Amino acid sequence: MNIIDIINKTKNLIPLTDGEITWLVSSYTNGEIPDYQMSAWLMAVCLNGLTEEETVSLTLAMRDSGGKLDLSSINSITADKHSTGGVGDKTSLIVGPAAAACGIAVPKMSGRGLGHTGGTIDKLESIHGYRTELSEKEFFNIVNETGFSIISQSGSLCPADKKIYSLRNSSGTVDSIPLICSSIMSKKLALNADCILLDVKCGSGAFMKTSEDADRLARLMEKVGTAAGKKCRALVTDMDSPLGNNIGNALEVREAVEILQGKRKGRLYDICIELTANMLQLCGKGNIGECSEMARNAIASGKALEVFRETIRMHGGDERICDDVSLLPQARFSHTIRASRDVKIVSVDSQELGMASLLLGAGRINKDDDIDMTAGIVMECEKGDNISIHAPLMTLYSTVCSDFSAAAMRALQALELVSI
Ligand code: URA
């Protein structure tokens, strides 16, 4: 086998065999194929796609590039959840505790934010003391005690994805449905939960901008998960406007706690109930109506909040934030943007808000950049609202940045307004 033949086959739409894909992934991971040849192949995939069989082979080869977790010491059925990423997406912090409160185990590994999208690990690290790097033994112990734990992605799982993802980032080959599918699913299959719930975000703030692409990705991920022997379901949810009101690490933990306290309802709450219900149904807990009821009760009864509290405590974090969100890090500076006339909010572009939040210090441009846990945006309006002159549209927060002009300009560009 040689890499030139493999590049040419994909360039000419000739499907690769399982053996060729396995060879390609292992040869690139162990350094025998250089970055420039792998980039050429990735670009051919971006332009021509892969068949479903090829995508299954690629995913399994990436999964098998490292270890696979053995979850047999966890004493209930296990479920994992993954969102394809978006702005203000803190659903894992709500769905995990809610599902665990209903009797299933949710062991989860997550990543950090990059560019305009946030990462669950950064959000959790905004809680004083919360440790995201734990041994497998500690991780399993917490899951057995509380039903829920999130730690950072282990370096020993899917080394091929780590290498390929970073090459894709620097070679313009991120936006390919089979490559996104294999990247996400290889990590999910290496974590090895019994059931996998996927939340494919669709809209301006997401990788998938159209519902056709989001559906294609969702169906492909379900096929790959099922082919690998897992119970797998993919939902498509809207990311045309941000999820919830808060964007930014500590601000998002605050909003998640307020949902778990039962103090907030709305679109974020509804999506969390839908995701939790689907996860419970996948785990055999009942039909979708029964599972939705269980999810709502988990929050209304305070049981989901108790799971989150105990999980934070066992991770070394300050669990008192579950009663008093003001114990989360607070920004030194803030700036409220108000309506200069009576307006209707026609649309809210979540990608632009993500970029404004990045300018405030909430995100990273390069993967090793420091972030400001206090930074971000609290939206005071949403799509469809009528806002009177001088009423607030949003408030920007930061500790590292006291000059809000650039971020405010960017944030305002996110709103499409018409005078009323
Ligand atoms: N998230 C991933 O882990 N991989 C992708 O390719 C895209 C989103």
Coordinates of C-alpha atoms and ligand atoms in Angstrom, one line a residue:
M1 CA 0.0 0.0 0.0
N2 CA 1.2 3.5 -0.6
I3 CA -0.2 6.9 0.2
I4 CA -0.1 8.3 -3.4
D5 CA -2.5 5.5 -4.5
I6 CA -4.8 6.2 -1.6
I7 CA -4.9 10.0 -2.3
N8 CA -5.6 9.3 -6.0
K9 CA -8.4 6.8 -5.3
T10 CA -10.2 9.3 -3.1
K11 CA -9.5 12.1 -5.6
N12 CA -11.1 9.9 -8.3
L13 CA -14.0 8.8 -6.1
I14 CA -12.9 5.2 -5.9
P15 CA -13.8 3.8 -2.5
L16 CA -10.9 2.7 -0.2
T17 CA -11.0 -0.8 1.4
D18 CA -11.2 -1.2 5.1
G19 CA -7.5 -2.4 5.0
E20 CA -6.4 0.7 3.2
I21 CA -8.1 3.0 5.7
T22 CA -6.7 1.1 8.7
W23 CA -3.2 1.4 7.2
L24 CA -3.7 5.1 6.4
V25 CA -4.7 5.9 10.0
S26 CA -2.1 3.9 11.7
S27 CA 0.7 5.0 9.4
Y28 CA -0.2 8.7 9.9
T29 CA -0.6 8.3 13.7
N30 CA 2.9 6.7 14.0
G31 CA 4.5 9.3 11.9
E32 CA 5.2 7.3 8.7
I33 CA 2.9 9.5 6.6
P34 CA 3.9 13.2 6.7
D35 CA 1.4 16.0 7.3
Y36 CA 1.5 17.3 3.7
Q37 CA 0.3 13.9 2.3
M38 CA -2.3 13.5 4.9
S39 CA -3.6 17.0 4.2
A40 CA -3.9 16.2 0.5
W41 CA -6.0 13.1 1.4
L42 CA -8.1 15.2 3.9
M43 CA -8.7 17.8 1.2
A44 CA -9.8 15.0 -1.3
V45 CA -12.3 13.8 1.4
C46 CA -13.6 17.4 1.9
L47 CA -14.2 17.8 -1.8
N48 CA -15.5 14.3 -2.7
G49 CA -16.8 12.8 0.6
L50 CA -16.5 9.2 1.7
T51 CA -19.0 6.3 1.4
E52 CA -20.8 5.2 4.6
E53 CA -18.6 2.0 4.6
E54 CA -15.5 4.1 4.4
T55 CA -16.7 6.4 7.2
V56 CA -17.4 3.4 9.4
S57 CA -13.8 2.0 8.6
L58 CA -12.2 5.4 9.3
T59 CA -14.1 5.8 12.6
L60 CA -13.2 2.4 13.8
A61 CA -9.5 2.8 12.8
M62 CA -9.4 6.1 14.7
R63 CA -11.1 4.5 17.7
D64 CA -8.5 1.7 17.7
S65 CA -5.5 4.0 17.4
G66 CA -5.5 4.1 21.3
G67 CA -7.2 2.5 24.2
K68 CA -10.9 1.9 24.9
L69 CA -12.4 2.5 28.4
D70 CA -13.5 -0.5 30.3
L71 CA -16.7 0.7 32.0
S72 CA -17.6 -2.7 33.5
S73 CA -16.9 -1.4 37.0
I74 CA -19.8 1.1 36.6
N75 CA -22.8 -0.5 38.1
S76 CA -25.7 0.9 35.9
I77 CA -26.4 1.3 32.2
T78 CA -24.1 4.0 30.9
A79 CA -25.0 6.8 28.5
D80 CA -22.8 9.4 26.8
K81 CA -23.9 12.7 25.2
H82 CA -22.2 14.8 22.7
S83 CA -23.0 18.1 21.1
T84 CA -21.4 19.2 17.9
G85 CA -20.8 22.5 19.5
G86 CA -22.2 26.0 19.6
V87 CA -22.5 29.3 21.4
G88 CA -23.9 29.2 25.0
D89 CA -24.3 25.4 24.9
K90 CA -24.3 24.3 28.5
T91 CA -26.7 21.4 28.1
S92 CA -24.2 18.8 29.3
L93 CA -24.2 20.5 32.8
I94 CA -28.0 20.1 33.0
V95 CA -28.7 16.9 31.0
G96 CA -25.9 14.8 32.8
P97 CA -27.2 15.5 36.4
A98 CA -30.9 15.2 35.3
A99 CA -30.3 11.8 33.6
A100 CA -28.2 10.6 36.5
A101 CA -31.0 11.6 38.9
C102 CA -33.2 9.2 36.9
G103 CA -30.9 6.2 37.6
I104 CA -28.5 6.0 34.6
A105 CA -24.8 6.6 34.7
V106 CA -23.3 9.4 32.6
P107 CA -19.5 9.2 32.4
K108 CA -18.4 11.9 30.0
M109 CA -15.2 13.3 28.6
S110 CA -15.2 16.7 27.1
G111 CA -12.9 19.2 25.4
R112 CA -12.0 22.9 25.7
G113 CA -13.4 25.7 23.7
L114 CA -11.6 26.9 20.5
G115 CA -12.6 29.9 18.4
H116 CA -16.1 31.2 18.9
T117 CA -17.5 28.0 20.5
G118 CA -17.1 27.2 24.2
G119 CA -15.9 23.9 25.8
T120 CA -17.5 22.1 28.8
I121 CA -14.1 21.6 30.5
D122 CA -13.4 25.4 30.6
K123 CA -16.9 26.0 32.0
L124 CA -16.4 23.5 34.8
E125 CA -12.9 24.9 35.6
S126 CA -14.6 28.2 36.3
I127 CA -15.8 26.6 39.5
H128 CA -13.1 27.1 42.2
G129 CA -11.1 23.9 42.8
Y130 CA -13.0 21.7 40.2
R131 CA -10.4 19.2 38.9
T132 CA -11.0 18.0 35.3
E133 CA -8.0 15.7 35.2
L134 CA -8.7 12.6 37.2
S135 CA -7.4 9.0 37.1
E136 CA -9.8 6.5 35.6
K137 CA -10.3 5.0 39.1
E138 CA -11.4 8.4 40.6
F139 CA -13.6 9.0 37.5
F140 CA -15.4 5.7 37.8
N141 CA -15.7 6.2 41.6
I142 CA -17.5 9.5 41.1
V143 CA -19.8 8.0 38.5
N144 CA -20.7 5.1 40.8
E145 CA -21.4 7.6 43.7
T146 CA -23.3 10.3 41.9
G147 CA -24.2 8.9 38.5
F148 CA -22.4 11.8 36.7
S149 CA -18.9 13.0 36.0
I150 CA -17.1 15.0 33.3
I151 CA -13.4 15.0 32.9
S152 CA -11.1 16.2 30.1
Q153 CA -10.4 14.1 27.1
S154 CA -7.8 11.5 28.0
G155 CA -4.6 11.6 25.8
S156 CA -4.6 7.8 25.6
L157 CA -7.9 7.7 23.8
C158 CA -8.0 8.3 20.0
P159 CA -4.5 9.7 19.4
A160 CA -5.3 9.6 15.7
D161 CA -8.1 12.1 16.1
K162 CA -5.9 14.4 18.1
K163 CA -3.4 14.5 15.3
I164 CA -5.9 14.6 12.4
Y165 CA -8.1 17.3 14.1
S166 CA -5.1 19.6 14.6
L167 CA -4.1 19.1 10.9
R168 CA -7.6 19.7 9.8
N169 CA -7.7 23.0 11.8
S170 CA -4.6 24.2 9.9
S171 CA -5.4 22.9 6.5
G172 CA -9.0 24.1 5.9
T173 CA -10.5 20.7 6.2
V174 CA -12.7 20.9 9.2
D175 CA -16.0 21.3 7.4
S176 CA -16.5 17.8 6.0
I177 CA -19.4 15.6 7.2
P178 CA -17.5 12.3 7.1
L179 CA -14.5 13.8 8.9
I180 CA -16.6 15.4 11.6
C181 CA -18.5 12.2 12.0
S182 CA -15.4 10.0 12.4
S183 CA -13.7 12.6 14.7
I184 CA -16.7 12.7 17.1
M185 CA -17.7 9.1 16.9
S186 CA -14.2 7.7 17.3
K187 CA -14.0 9.5 20.7
K188 CA -17.5 8.4 21.7
L189 CA -16.8 4.8 20.8
A190 CA -13.5 4.8 22.7
L191 CA -15.3 6.1 25.8
N192 CA -17.5 3.0 25.3
A193 CA -20.8 3.9 26.9
D194 CA -23.8 1.6 26.2
C195 CA -25.9 4.4 24.7
I196 CA -24.8 7.5 22.8
L197 CA -27.0 10.6 22.4
L198 CA -25.8 13.1 19.8
D199 CA -27.0 16.7 19.6
V200 CA -26.3 18.0 16.2
K201 CA -26.4 21.8 16.2
C202 CA -27.8 23.5 13.2
G203 CA -27.6 27.2 12.3
S204 CA -25.4 30.2 12.2
G205 CA -23.4 29.4 15.3
A206 CA -22.8 25.7 14.4
F207 CA -20.6 23.7 12.1
M208 CA -23.8 22.6 10.2
K209 CA -25.4 25.8 8.7
T210 CA -28.3 24.1 7.0
S211 CA -30.9 21.5 8.1
E212 CA -30.0 19.2 5.2
D213 CA -26.3 19.1 6.3
A214 CA -27.3 18.7 9.9
D215 CA -29.7 15.8 9.0
R216 CA -27.0 14.1 6.9
L217 CA -24.5 14.3 9.8
A218 CA -27.1 13.1 12.3
R219 CA -28.0 10.0 10.2
L220 CA -24.4 9.2 9.4
M221 CA -23.4 9.3 13.1
E222 CA -26.4 7.0 14.0
K223 CA -25.3 4.5 11.3
V224 CA -21.7 4.5 12.5
G225 CA -22.7 4.1 16.1
T226 CA -25.1 1.3 15.3
A227 CA -22.5 -0.4 13.1
A228 CA -20.2 -0.3 16.1
G229 CA -22.8 -2.1 18.3
K230 CA -24.1 0.9 20.3
K231 CA -27.6 2.2 20.9
C232 CA -27.2 5.5 19.2
R233 CA -29.6 8.4 18.5
A234 CA -28.8 11.8 16.9
L235 CA -31.2 14.8 17.3
V236 CA -30.9 18.0 15.3
T237 CA -31.4 21.2 17.4
D238 CA -31.4 24.8 16.6
M239 CA -28.2 27.0 16.9
D240 CA -29.4 30.0 14.9
S241 CA -29.5 31.9 18.1
P242 CA -27.5 31.2 21.3
L243 CA -28.8 28.6 23.7
G244 CA -30.0 30.4 26.8
N245 CA -29.1 33.9 27.8
N246 CA -25.5 33.6 29.1
I247 CA -22.4 33.1 27.0
G248 CA -19.0 32.7 28.7
N249 CA -17.7 30.1 31.2
A250 CA -18.7 31.2 34.7
L251 CA -21.8 32.9 33.3
E252 CA -22.9 29.6 31.7
V253 CA -22.4 27.6 34.9
R254 CA -24.5 30.2 36.6
E255 CA -27.3 29.7 34.1
A256 CA -27.0 25.9 34.3
V257 CA -27.3 26.0 38.1
E258 CA -30.4 28.3 37.8
I259 CA -32.0 25.8 35.5
L260 CA -31.3 23.0 37.9
Q261 CA -32.6 25.1 40.8
G262 CA -35.9 25.3 38.8
K263 CA -35.6 29.1 38.5
R264 CA -35.4 29.3 34.7
K265 CA -37.5 27.9 31.9
G266 CA -37.6 28.6 28.2
R267 CA -35.7 27.2 25.2
L268 CA -32.7 26.0 27.0
Y269 CA -34.8 24.2 29.6
D270 CA -37.0 22.6 26.8
I271 CA -34.0 21.4 24.9
C272 CA -32.5 19.9 28.0
I273 CA -35.7 18.0 28.8
E274 CA -35.8 16.7 25.2
L275 CA -32.2 15.6 25.4
T276 CA -32.6 14.0 28.8
A277 CA -35.8 12.2 27.8
N278 CA -34.1 10.8 24.6
M279 CA -31.2 9.6 26.7
L280 CA -33.4 7.9 29.2
Q281 CA -35.5 6.3 26.4
L282 CA -32.3 5.0 24.7
C283 CA -31.4 3.4 28.0
G284 CA -34.8 1.6 28.2
K285 CA -36.4 3.7 30.9
G286 CA -39.8 4.1 29.2
N287 CA -41.5 5.7 26.2
I288 CA -40.7 9.3 25.3
G289 CA -43.6 10.7 27.2
E290 CA -42.7 8.9 30.4
C291 CA -39.1 9.8 30.0
S292 CA -39.9 13.5 29.5
E293 CA -41.9 13.4 32.8
M294 CA -39.0 11.8 34.6
A295 CA -36.6 14.5 33.3
R296 CA -38.9 17.3 34.4
N297 CA -39.4 15.7 37.8
A298 CA -35.6 15.3 38.2
I299 CA -35.3 19.1 38.0
A300 CA -38.5 20.0 39.8
S301 CA -37.7 17.7 42.8
G302 CA -34.1 19.2 43.2
K303 CA -32.6 15.7 42.7
A304 CA -30.6 16.8 39.6
L305 CA -29.2 19.8 41.5
E306 CA -28.1 17.4 44.3
V307 CA -26.3 15.2 41.7
F308 CA -24.5 18.3 40.4
R309 CA -23.6 19.4 43.9
E310 CA -22.1 16.1 44.9
T311 CA -20.3 15.7 41.6
I312 CA -18.7 19.2 42.0
R313 CA -17.7 18.3 45.6
M314 CA -16.1 15.0 44.6
H315 CA -14.1 16.8 41.9
G316 CA -12.7 19.1 44.6
G317 CA -14.9 22.1 43.5
D318 CA -16.8 24.6 45.6
E319 CA -20.2 23.0 45.7
R320 CA -21.7 26.0 47.5
I321 CA -22.3 27.5 44.0
C322 CA -25.3 25.3 43.9
D323 CA -27.0 27.5 46.6
D324 CA -25.2 30.8 45.9
V325 CA -24.2 31.5 42.3
S326 CA -22.5 34.7 43.3
L327 CA -19.6 32.4 44.6
L328 CA -18.7 31.8 40.9
P329 CA -15.9 34.2 39.7
Q330 CA -17.3 37.7 39.0
A331 CA -16.1 40.1 36.4
R332 CA -14.4 43.4 37.4
F333 CA -15.9 45.4 34.5
S334 CA -19.3 45.4 32.7
H335 CA -21.0 47.4 30.0
T336 CA -24.7 47.4 29.1
I337 CA -25.8 48.0 25.5
R338 CA -29.2 49.7 25.3
A339 CA -31.6 50.2 22.4
S340 CA -31.2 53.6 20.9
R341 CA -34.8 53.5 19.5
D342 CA -37.8 51.3 19.8
V343 CA -36.9 48.1 18.0
K344 CA -37.9 44.5 17.1
I345 CA -35.2 41.8 17.3
V346 CA -35.4 40.1 13.9
S347 CA -32.5 37.7 14.5
V348 CA -29.6 37.0 16.8
D349 CA -26.4 35.7 15.1
S350 CA -24.8 33.4 17.6
Q351 CA -21.5 33.1 15.8
E352 CA -21.0 36.9 16.0
L353 CA -21.9 36.8 19.8
G354 CA -19.3 34.0 20.2
M355 CA -16.7 36.2 18.5
A356 CA -17.6 39.2 20.7
S357 CA -17.3 37.0 23.8
L358 CA -13.9 35.9 22.5
L359 CA -12.8 39.6 22.3
L360 CA -13.9 40.0 26.0
G361 CA -11.4 37.2 26.9
A362 CA -13.9 34.3 27.3
G363 CA -12.4 32.1 24.5
R364 CA -9.1 31.1 22.8
I365 CA -7.7 32.0 19.4
N366 CA -4.9 29.5 19.9
K367 CA -5.3 26.3 21.8
D368 CA -2.9 27.3 24.7
D369 CA -4.2 30.8 25.3
D370 CA -5.3 31.7 28.8
I371 CA -9.0 32.6 29.2
D372 CA -10.9 34.9 31.5
M373 CA -13.4 32.8 33.3
T374 CA -15.5 35.8 34.2
A375 CA -15.9 37.1 30.7
G376 CA -18.9 36.9 28.4
I377 CA -22.3 38.2 27.5
V378 CA -25.7 38.1 29.2
M379 CA -28.5 38.6 26.6
E380 CA -31.4 40.7 27.8
C381 CA -33.4 40.1 24.6
E382 CA -34.1 37.3 22.1
K383 CA -35.4 36.8 18.6
G384 CA -38.9 38.2 18.2
D385 CA -38.8 40.6 21.2
N386 CA -39.9 44.2 21.0
I387 CA -37.5 46.4 23.0
S388 CA -38.2 50.0 24.0
I389 CA -35.7 52.8 23.6
H390 CA -33.0 52.8 26.4
A391 CA -34.0 49.3 27.5
P392 CA -31.0 46.9 27.8
L393 CA -30.2 44.6 24.9
M394 CA -27.3 42.8 26.5
T395 CA -24.5 43.2 29.1
L396 CA -20.9 42.5 28.4
Y397 CA -18.6 41.3 31.2
S398 CA -14.8 41.0 31.5
T399 CA -11.9 41.2 33.9
V400 CA -9.0 41.3 31.4
C401 CA -10.6 43.9 29.2
S402 CA -11.9 47.3 30.4
D403 CA -12.3 48.9 27.0
F404 CA -15.5 47.4 25.6
S405 CA -15.7 49.3 22.3
A406 CA -14.5 46.5 19.9
A407 CA -16.5 43.8 21.6
A408 CA -19.6 46.0 21.8
M409 CA -19.4 46.8 18.1
R410 CA -19.1 43.1 17.3
A411 CA -22.0 42.1 19.6
L412 CA -24.3 44.8 18.1
Q413 CA -23.6 43.4 14.7
A414 CA -25.1 40.1 15.9
L415 CA -28.5 41.7 16.2
E416 CA -30.7 42.3 13.2
L417 CA -33.1 45.1 14.3
V418 CA -36.0 46.9 12.7
S419 CA -37.5 50.1 14.1
I420 CA -41.1 49.8 15.4
Ligands
URA1 N1 -15.9 18.2 17.2 C1 -15.0 17.2 17.1 O1 -14.6 16.6 18.0 N2 -14.5 17.0 15.8 C2 -14.9 17.6 14.7 O2 -14.5 17.3 13.6 C3 -15.9 18.7 14.9 C4 -16.4 18.9 16.1

